[in-house]
CSV table of C-alpha atoms and ligand atoms in Angstrom, one decimal:
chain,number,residue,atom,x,y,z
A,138,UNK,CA,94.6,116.2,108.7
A,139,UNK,CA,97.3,115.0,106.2
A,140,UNK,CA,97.4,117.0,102.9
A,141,UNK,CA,97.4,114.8,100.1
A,142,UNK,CA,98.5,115.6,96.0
A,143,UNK,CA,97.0,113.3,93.9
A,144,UNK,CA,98.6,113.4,90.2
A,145,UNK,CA,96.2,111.1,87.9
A,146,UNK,CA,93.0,111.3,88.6
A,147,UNK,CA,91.6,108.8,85.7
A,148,UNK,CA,89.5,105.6,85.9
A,149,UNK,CA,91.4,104.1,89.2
A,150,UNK,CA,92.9,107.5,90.5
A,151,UNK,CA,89.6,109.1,90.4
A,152,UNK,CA,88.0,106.9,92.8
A,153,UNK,CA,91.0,106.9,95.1
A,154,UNK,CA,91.4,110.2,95.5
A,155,UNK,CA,87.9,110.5,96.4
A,156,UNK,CA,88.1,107.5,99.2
A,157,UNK,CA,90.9,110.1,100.7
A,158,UNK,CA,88.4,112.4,100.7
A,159,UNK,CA,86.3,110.4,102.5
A,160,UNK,CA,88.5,109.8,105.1
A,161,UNK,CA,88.6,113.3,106.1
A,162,UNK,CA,91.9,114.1,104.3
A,163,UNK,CA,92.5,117.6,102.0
A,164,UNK,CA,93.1,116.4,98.5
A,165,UNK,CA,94.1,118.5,96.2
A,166,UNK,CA,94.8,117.1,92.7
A,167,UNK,CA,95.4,117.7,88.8
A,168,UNK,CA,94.7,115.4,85.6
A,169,UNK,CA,95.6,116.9,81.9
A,170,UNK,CA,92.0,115.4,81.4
A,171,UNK,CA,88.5,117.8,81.8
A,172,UNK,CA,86.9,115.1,82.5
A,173,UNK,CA,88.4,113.5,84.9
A,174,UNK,CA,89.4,116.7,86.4
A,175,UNK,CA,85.2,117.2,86.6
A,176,UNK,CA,84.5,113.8,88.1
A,177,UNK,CA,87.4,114.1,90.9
A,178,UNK,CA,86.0,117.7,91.8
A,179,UNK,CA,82.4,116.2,92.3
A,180,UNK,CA,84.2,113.3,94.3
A,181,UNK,CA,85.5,116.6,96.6
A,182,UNK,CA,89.1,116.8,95.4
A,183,UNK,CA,90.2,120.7,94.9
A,184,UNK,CA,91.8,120.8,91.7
A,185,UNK,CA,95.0,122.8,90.9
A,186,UNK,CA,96.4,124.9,88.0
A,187,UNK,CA,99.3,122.7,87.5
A,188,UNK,CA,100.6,119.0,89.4
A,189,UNK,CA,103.2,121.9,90.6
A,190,UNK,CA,100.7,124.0,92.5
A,191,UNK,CA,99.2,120.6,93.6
A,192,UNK,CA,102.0,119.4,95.0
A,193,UNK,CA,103.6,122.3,96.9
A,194,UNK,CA,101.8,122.4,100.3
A,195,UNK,CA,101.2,118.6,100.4
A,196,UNK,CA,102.6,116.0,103.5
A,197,UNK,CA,101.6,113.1,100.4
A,198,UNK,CA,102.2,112.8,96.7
A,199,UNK,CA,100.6,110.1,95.4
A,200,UNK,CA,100.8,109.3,91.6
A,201,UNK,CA,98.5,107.3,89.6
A,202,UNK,CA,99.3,107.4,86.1
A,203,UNK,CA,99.5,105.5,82.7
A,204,UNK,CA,103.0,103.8,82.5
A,205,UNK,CA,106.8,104.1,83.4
A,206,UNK,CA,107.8,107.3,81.4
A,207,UNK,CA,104.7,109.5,83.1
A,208,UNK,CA,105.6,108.6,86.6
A,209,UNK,CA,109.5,109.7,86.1
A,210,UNK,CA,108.2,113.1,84.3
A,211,UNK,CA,106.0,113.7,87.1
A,212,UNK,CA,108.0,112.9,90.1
A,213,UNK,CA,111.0,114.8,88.3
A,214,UNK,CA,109.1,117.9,88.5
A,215,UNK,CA,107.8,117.6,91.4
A,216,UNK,CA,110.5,116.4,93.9
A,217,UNK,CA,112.2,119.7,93.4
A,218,UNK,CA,108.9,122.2,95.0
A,219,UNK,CA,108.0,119.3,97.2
A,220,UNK,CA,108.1,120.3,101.4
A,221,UNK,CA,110.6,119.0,103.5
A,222,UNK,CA,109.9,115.5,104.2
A,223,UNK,CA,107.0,114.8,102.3
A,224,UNK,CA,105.8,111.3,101.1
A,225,UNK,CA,105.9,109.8,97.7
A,226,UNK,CA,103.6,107.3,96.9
A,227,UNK,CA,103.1,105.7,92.9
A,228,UNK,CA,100.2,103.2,92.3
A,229,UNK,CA,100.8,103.0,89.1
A,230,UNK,CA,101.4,99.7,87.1
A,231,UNK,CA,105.0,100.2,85.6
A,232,UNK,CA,108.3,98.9,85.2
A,233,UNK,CA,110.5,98.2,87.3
A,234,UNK,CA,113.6,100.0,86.5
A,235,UNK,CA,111.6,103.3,86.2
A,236,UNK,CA,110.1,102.4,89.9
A,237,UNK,CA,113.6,101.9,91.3
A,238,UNK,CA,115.0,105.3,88.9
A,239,UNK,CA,111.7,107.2,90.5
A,240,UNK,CA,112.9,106.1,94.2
A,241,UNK,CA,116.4,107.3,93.7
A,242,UNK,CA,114.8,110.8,92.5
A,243,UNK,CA,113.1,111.3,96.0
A,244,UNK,CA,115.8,109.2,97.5
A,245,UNK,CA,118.9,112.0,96.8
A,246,UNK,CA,117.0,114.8,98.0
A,247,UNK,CA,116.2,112.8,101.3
A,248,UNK,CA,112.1,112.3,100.4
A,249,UNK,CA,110.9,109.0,101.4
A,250,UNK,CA,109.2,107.1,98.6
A,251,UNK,CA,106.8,103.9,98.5
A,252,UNK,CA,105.8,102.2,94.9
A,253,UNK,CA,102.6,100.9,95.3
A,254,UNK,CA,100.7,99.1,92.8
A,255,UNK,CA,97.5,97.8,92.8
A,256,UNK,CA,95.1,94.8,92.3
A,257,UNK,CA,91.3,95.1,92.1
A,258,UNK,CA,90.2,97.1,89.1
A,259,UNK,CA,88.0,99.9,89.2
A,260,UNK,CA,85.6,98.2,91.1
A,261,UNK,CA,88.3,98.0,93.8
A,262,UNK,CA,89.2,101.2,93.6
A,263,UNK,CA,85.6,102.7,94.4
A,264,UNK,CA,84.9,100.7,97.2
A,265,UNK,CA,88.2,100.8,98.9
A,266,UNK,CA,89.0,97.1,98.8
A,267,UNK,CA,92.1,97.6,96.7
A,268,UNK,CA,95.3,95.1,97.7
A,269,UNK,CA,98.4,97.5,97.7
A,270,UNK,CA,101.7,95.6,97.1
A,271,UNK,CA,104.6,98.0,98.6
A,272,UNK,CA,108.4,98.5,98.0
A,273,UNK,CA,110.6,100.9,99.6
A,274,UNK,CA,112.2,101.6,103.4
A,275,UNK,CA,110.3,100.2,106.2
A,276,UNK,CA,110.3,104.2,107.8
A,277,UNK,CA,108.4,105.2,104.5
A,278,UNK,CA,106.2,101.9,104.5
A,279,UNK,CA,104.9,102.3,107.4
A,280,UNK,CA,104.1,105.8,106.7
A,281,UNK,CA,102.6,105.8,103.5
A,282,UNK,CA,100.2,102.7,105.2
A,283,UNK,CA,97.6,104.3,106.8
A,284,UNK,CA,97.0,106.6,103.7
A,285,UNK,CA,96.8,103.7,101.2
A,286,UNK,CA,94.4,102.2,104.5
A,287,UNK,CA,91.9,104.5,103.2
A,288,UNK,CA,92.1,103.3,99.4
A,289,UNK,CA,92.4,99.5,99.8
A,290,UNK,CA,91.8,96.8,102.3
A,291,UNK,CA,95.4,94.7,102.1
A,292,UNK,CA,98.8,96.3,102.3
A,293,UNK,CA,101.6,94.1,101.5
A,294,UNK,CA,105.4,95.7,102.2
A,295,UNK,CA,106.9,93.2,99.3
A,296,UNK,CA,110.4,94.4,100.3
A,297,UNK,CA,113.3,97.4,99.1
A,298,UNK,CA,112.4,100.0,96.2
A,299,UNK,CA,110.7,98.2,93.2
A,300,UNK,CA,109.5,95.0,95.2
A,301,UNK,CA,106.1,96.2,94.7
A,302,UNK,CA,106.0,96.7,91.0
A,303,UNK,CA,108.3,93.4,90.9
A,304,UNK,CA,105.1,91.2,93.0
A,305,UNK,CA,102.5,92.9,91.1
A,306,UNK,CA,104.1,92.1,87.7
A,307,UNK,CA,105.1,88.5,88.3
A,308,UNK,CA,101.8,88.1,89.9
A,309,UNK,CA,100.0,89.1,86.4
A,310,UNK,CA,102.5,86.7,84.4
A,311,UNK,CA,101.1,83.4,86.7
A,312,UNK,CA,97.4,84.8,86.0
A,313,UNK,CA,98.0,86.0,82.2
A,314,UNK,CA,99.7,81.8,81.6
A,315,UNK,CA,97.0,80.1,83.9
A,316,UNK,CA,94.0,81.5,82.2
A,317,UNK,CA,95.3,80.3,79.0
A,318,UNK,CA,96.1,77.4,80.2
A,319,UNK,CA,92.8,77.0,82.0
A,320,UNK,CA,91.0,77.9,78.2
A,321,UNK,CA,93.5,75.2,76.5
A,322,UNK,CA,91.4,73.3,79.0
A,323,UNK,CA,88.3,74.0,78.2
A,324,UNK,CA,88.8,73.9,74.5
A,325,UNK,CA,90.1,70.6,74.5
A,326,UNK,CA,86.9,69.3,76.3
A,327,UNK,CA,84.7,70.7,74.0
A,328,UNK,CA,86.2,69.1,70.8
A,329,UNK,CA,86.1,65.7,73.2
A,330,UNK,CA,82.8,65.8,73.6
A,331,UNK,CA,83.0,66.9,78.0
A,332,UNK,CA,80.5,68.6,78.8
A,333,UNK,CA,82.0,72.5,80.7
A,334,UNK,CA,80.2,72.0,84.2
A,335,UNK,CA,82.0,68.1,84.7
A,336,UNK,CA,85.2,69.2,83.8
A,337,UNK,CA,84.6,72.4,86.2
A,338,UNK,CA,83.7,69.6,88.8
A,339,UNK,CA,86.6,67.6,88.7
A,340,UNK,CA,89.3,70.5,88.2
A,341,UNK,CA,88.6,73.0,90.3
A,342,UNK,CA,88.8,70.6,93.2
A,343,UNK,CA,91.5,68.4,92.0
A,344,UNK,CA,95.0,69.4,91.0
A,345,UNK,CA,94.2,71.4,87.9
A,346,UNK,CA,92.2,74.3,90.5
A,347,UNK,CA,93.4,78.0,90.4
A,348,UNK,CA,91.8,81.1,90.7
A,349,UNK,CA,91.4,81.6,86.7
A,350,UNK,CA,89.5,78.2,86.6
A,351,UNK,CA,87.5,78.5,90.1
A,352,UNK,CA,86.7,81.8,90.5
A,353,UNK,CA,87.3,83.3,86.8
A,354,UNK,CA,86.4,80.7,84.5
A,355,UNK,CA,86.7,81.5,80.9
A,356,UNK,CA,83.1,79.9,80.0
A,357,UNK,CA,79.7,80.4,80.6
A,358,UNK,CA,77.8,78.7,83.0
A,359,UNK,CA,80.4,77.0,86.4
A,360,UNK,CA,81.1,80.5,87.8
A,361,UNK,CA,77.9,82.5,87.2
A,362,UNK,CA,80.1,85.8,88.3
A,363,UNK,CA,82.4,85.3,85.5
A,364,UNK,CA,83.0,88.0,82.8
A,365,UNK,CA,82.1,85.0,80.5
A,366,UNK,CA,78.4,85.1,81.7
A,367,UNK,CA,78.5,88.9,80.4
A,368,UNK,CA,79.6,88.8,76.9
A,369,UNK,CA,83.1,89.1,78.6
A,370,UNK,CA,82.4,92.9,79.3
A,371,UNK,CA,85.9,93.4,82.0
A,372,UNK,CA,86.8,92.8,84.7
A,373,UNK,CA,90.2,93.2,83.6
A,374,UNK,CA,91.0,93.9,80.1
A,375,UNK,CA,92.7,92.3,77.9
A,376,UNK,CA,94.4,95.5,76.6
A,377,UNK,CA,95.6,95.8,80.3
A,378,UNK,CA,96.6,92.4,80.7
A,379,UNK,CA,98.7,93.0,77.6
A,380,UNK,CA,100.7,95.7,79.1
A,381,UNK,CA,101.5,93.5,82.4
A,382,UNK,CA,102.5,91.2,80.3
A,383,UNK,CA,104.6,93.4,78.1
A,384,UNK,CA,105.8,94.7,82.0
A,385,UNK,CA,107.1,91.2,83.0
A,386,UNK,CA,109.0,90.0,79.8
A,387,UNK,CA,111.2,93.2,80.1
A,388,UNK,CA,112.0,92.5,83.6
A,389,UNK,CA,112.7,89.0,82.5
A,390,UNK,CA,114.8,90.1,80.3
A,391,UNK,CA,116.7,92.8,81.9
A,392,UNK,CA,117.2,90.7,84.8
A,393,UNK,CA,118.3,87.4,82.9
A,394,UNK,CA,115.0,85.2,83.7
A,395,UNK,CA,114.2,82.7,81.4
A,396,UNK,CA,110.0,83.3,81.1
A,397,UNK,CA,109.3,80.7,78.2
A,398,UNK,CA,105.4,80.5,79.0
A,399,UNK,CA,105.6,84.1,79.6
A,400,UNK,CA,106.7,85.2,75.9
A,401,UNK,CA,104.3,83.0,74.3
A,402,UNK,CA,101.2,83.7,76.6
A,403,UNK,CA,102.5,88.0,76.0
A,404,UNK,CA,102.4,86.8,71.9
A,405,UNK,CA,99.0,85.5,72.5
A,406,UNK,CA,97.1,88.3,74.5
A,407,UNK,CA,99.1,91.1,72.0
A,408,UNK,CA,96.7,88.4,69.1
A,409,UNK,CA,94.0,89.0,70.9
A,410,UNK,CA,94.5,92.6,70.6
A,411,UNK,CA,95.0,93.0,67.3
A,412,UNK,CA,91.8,90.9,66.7
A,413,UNK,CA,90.1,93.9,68.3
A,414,UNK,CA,89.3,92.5,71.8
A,415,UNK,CA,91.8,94.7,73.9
A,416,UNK,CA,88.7,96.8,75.4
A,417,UNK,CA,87.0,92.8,76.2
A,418,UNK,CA,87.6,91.0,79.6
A,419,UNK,CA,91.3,88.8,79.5
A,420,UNK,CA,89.5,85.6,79.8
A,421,UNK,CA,87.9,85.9,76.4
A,422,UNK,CA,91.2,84.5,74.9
A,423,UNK,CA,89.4,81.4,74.9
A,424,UNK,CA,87.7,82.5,71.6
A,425,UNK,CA,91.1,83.0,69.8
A,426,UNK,CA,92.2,79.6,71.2
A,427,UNK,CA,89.1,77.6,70.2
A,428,UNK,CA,89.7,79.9,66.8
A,429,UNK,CA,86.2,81.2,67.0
A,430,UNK,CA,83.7,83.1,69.5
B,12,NAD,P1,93.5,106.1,83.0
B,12,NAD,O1,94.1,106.3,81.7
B,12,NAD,O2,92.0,106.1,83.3
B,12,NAD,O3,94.1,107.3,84.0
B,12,NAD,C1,95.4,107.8,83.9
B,12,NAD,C2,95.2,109.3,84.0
B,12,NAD,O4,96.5,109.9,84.1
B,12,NAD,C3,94.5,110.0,82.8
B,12,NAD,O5,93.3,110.6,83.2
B,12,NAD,C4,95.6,110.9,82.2
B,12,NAD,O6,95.0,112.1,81.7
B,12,NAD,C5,96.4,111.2,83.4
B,12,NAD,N1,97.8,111.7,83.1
B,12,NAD,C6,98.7,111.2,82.3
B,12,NAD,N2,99.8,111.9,82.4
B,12,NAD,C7,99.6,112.9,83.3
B,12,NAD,C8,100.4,114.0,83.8
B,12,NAD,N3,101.7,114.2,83.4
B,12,NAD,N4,99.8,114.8,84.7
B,12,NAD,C9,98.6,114.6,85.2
B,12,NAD,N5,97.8,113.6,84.7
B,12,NAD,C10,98.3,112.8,83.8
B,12,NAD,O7,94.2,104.8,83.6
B,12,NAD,P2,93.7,103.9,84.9
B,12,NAD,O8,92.9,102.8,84.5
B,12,NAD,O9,93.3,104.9,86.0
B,12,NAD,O10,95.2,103.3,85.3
B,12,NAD,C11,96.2,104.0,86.0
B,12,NAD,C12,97.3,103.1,86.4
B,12,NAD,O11,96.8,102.0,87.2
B,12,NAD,C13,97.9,102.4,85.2
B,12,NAD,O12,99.3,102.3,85.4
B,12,NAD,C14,97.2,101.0,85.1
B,12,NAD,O13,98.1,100.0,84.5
B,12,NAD,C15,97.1,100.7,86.6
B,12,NAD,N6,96.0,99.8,86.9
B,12,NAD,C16,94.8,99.9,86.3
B,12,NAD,C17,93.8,99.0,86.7
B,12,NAD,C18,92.4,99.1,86.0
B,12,NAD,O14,91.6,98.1,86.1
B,12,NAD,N7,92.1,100.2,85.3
B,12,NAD,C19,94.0,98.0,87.6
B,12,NAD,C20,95.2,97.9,88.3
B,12,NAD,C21,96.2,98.8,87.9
């Protein structure tokens, strides 16, 4: 069985590296944190000294860490011990000049490399339903999918190096604009007098339906599984939301898109922060639209 690194073994990677597990696969892995280092070795991962040491005999390195500047320190030390012919694979959330700058690490020593980010949470990511969106060489997609098989139930190949973290990223800006939008919404009803459950009724199945009013809506009550029904306890939080959105304005940027809703939806979720709600669900941006909670 496939020898498998795993470099970030924290709220998502945890989890993941224990699905390898699982599977039957030998994981050995490494976290600066104790803690997670404790929880991954009670999932069944053997832990190493160093990512180094972790690393060395492995046929897959997957990384799954904070943001950009980890993954490029990590891969940069590792490309050079790594075997001959070994997979890289990041499922981190980052941006995607460092994604394209980590491919071209493993890329001029002749590695193949996959980014592959991921949607699902936490949740997700312990029960193996996680949606993988891939870039990189179709050689190195197709081998890095029956490993990410074991940590996720949809594997996209998105296109070339970066198209992952590109469709991952854009993907977050439509849901980061639409739930605000959606709130706008709601807010607007309430000060009209509309009772939440008839406007639910008529939107979501006429043209103002998406998935952050049908199956995500910001208030109580029309989607009972909603993080609104739970004192908006994430879910996805807001803090996280923040840095996707932080994610897709400098791609917009550095790629010469003009992202108007974009910029003032990133404004509005970095408010929300500051008021103290990053650790609460996204969708409770609704309570610094309506001005109160
Ligand atoms: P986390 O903070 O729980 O885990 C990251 C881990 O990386 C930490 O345990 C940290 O100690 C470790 N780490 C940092 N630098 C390291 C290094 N050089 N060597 C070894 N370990 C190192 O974060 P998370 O929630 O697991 O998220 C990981 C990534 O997945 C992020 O990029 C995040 O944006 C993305 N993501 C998270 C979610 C979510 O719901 N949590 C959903 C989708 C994507």
């Amino acid at each position: 069985m496939t020898i498998i690194a795993f470099i970030g073994l924290g709220n998502m990677g945890g989890p993941m590296a224990g699905n390898l597990v699982k599977a039957g696969h030998t994981v050995v892995g490494f976290d600066f944190s104790e803690e997670a280092r404790a929880a991954a070795k009670a999932a069944g991962v053997t832990i190493a000294a160093d990512a180094k040491s972790a690393a060395a005999p492995a046929d897959v390195i997957v990384t799954m860490l904070p943001a950009g500047k980890h993954v490029r320190a990590v891969w940069g030390e590792l490309a050079p011990v790594a075997k001959k012919g070994t997979l890289f694979i990041d499922s981190s959330t980052i941006d995607v000049e460092s994604a394209r700058a980590v491919h071209r690490i493993a890329g001029d020593i002749g590695l193949p490399s996959v980014d592959a980010p991921v949607s699902g949470g936490t949740g997700g990511a312990k029960g193996a339903t996680l949606t993988f969106m891939c870039g990189g060489e179709e050689a190195a997609f197709a081998a890095a999918k029956p490993i990410l098989e074991k940590m996720g139930k949809k594997i996209v190949h998105c296109g070339g190096a970066g198209a992952g973290q590109a469709a991952k990223i854009c993907n977050n800006m439509i849901l980061g604009i639409s739930m605000i939008a959606v709130a706008e919404g709601f807010v607007l009803a309430e000060k009209l007098g509309l009772d939440r459950q008839a406007l639910f009724d008529v939107a979501s199945t006429s043209s103002g339906q998406c998935w952050s009013l049908n199956a995500y809506c910001p208030v109580p009550g029309p989607v009972p599984t909603s993080p609104a029904n739970n004192d908006y306890k994430p879910g996805f939080a807001s803090a996280l939301m923040l840095k996707d959105m932080k994610l897709s304005q400098e791609a917009a940027q550095a790629a010469g898109a003009s992202t108007p809703l974009g910029a003032a939806a990133t404004q509005l979720y970095g408010l929300h922060n500051a008021w103290g709600e990053g650790g609460t669900d996204f969708s409770g941006i609704i309570n610094l639209i309506r001005g109160k909670s």
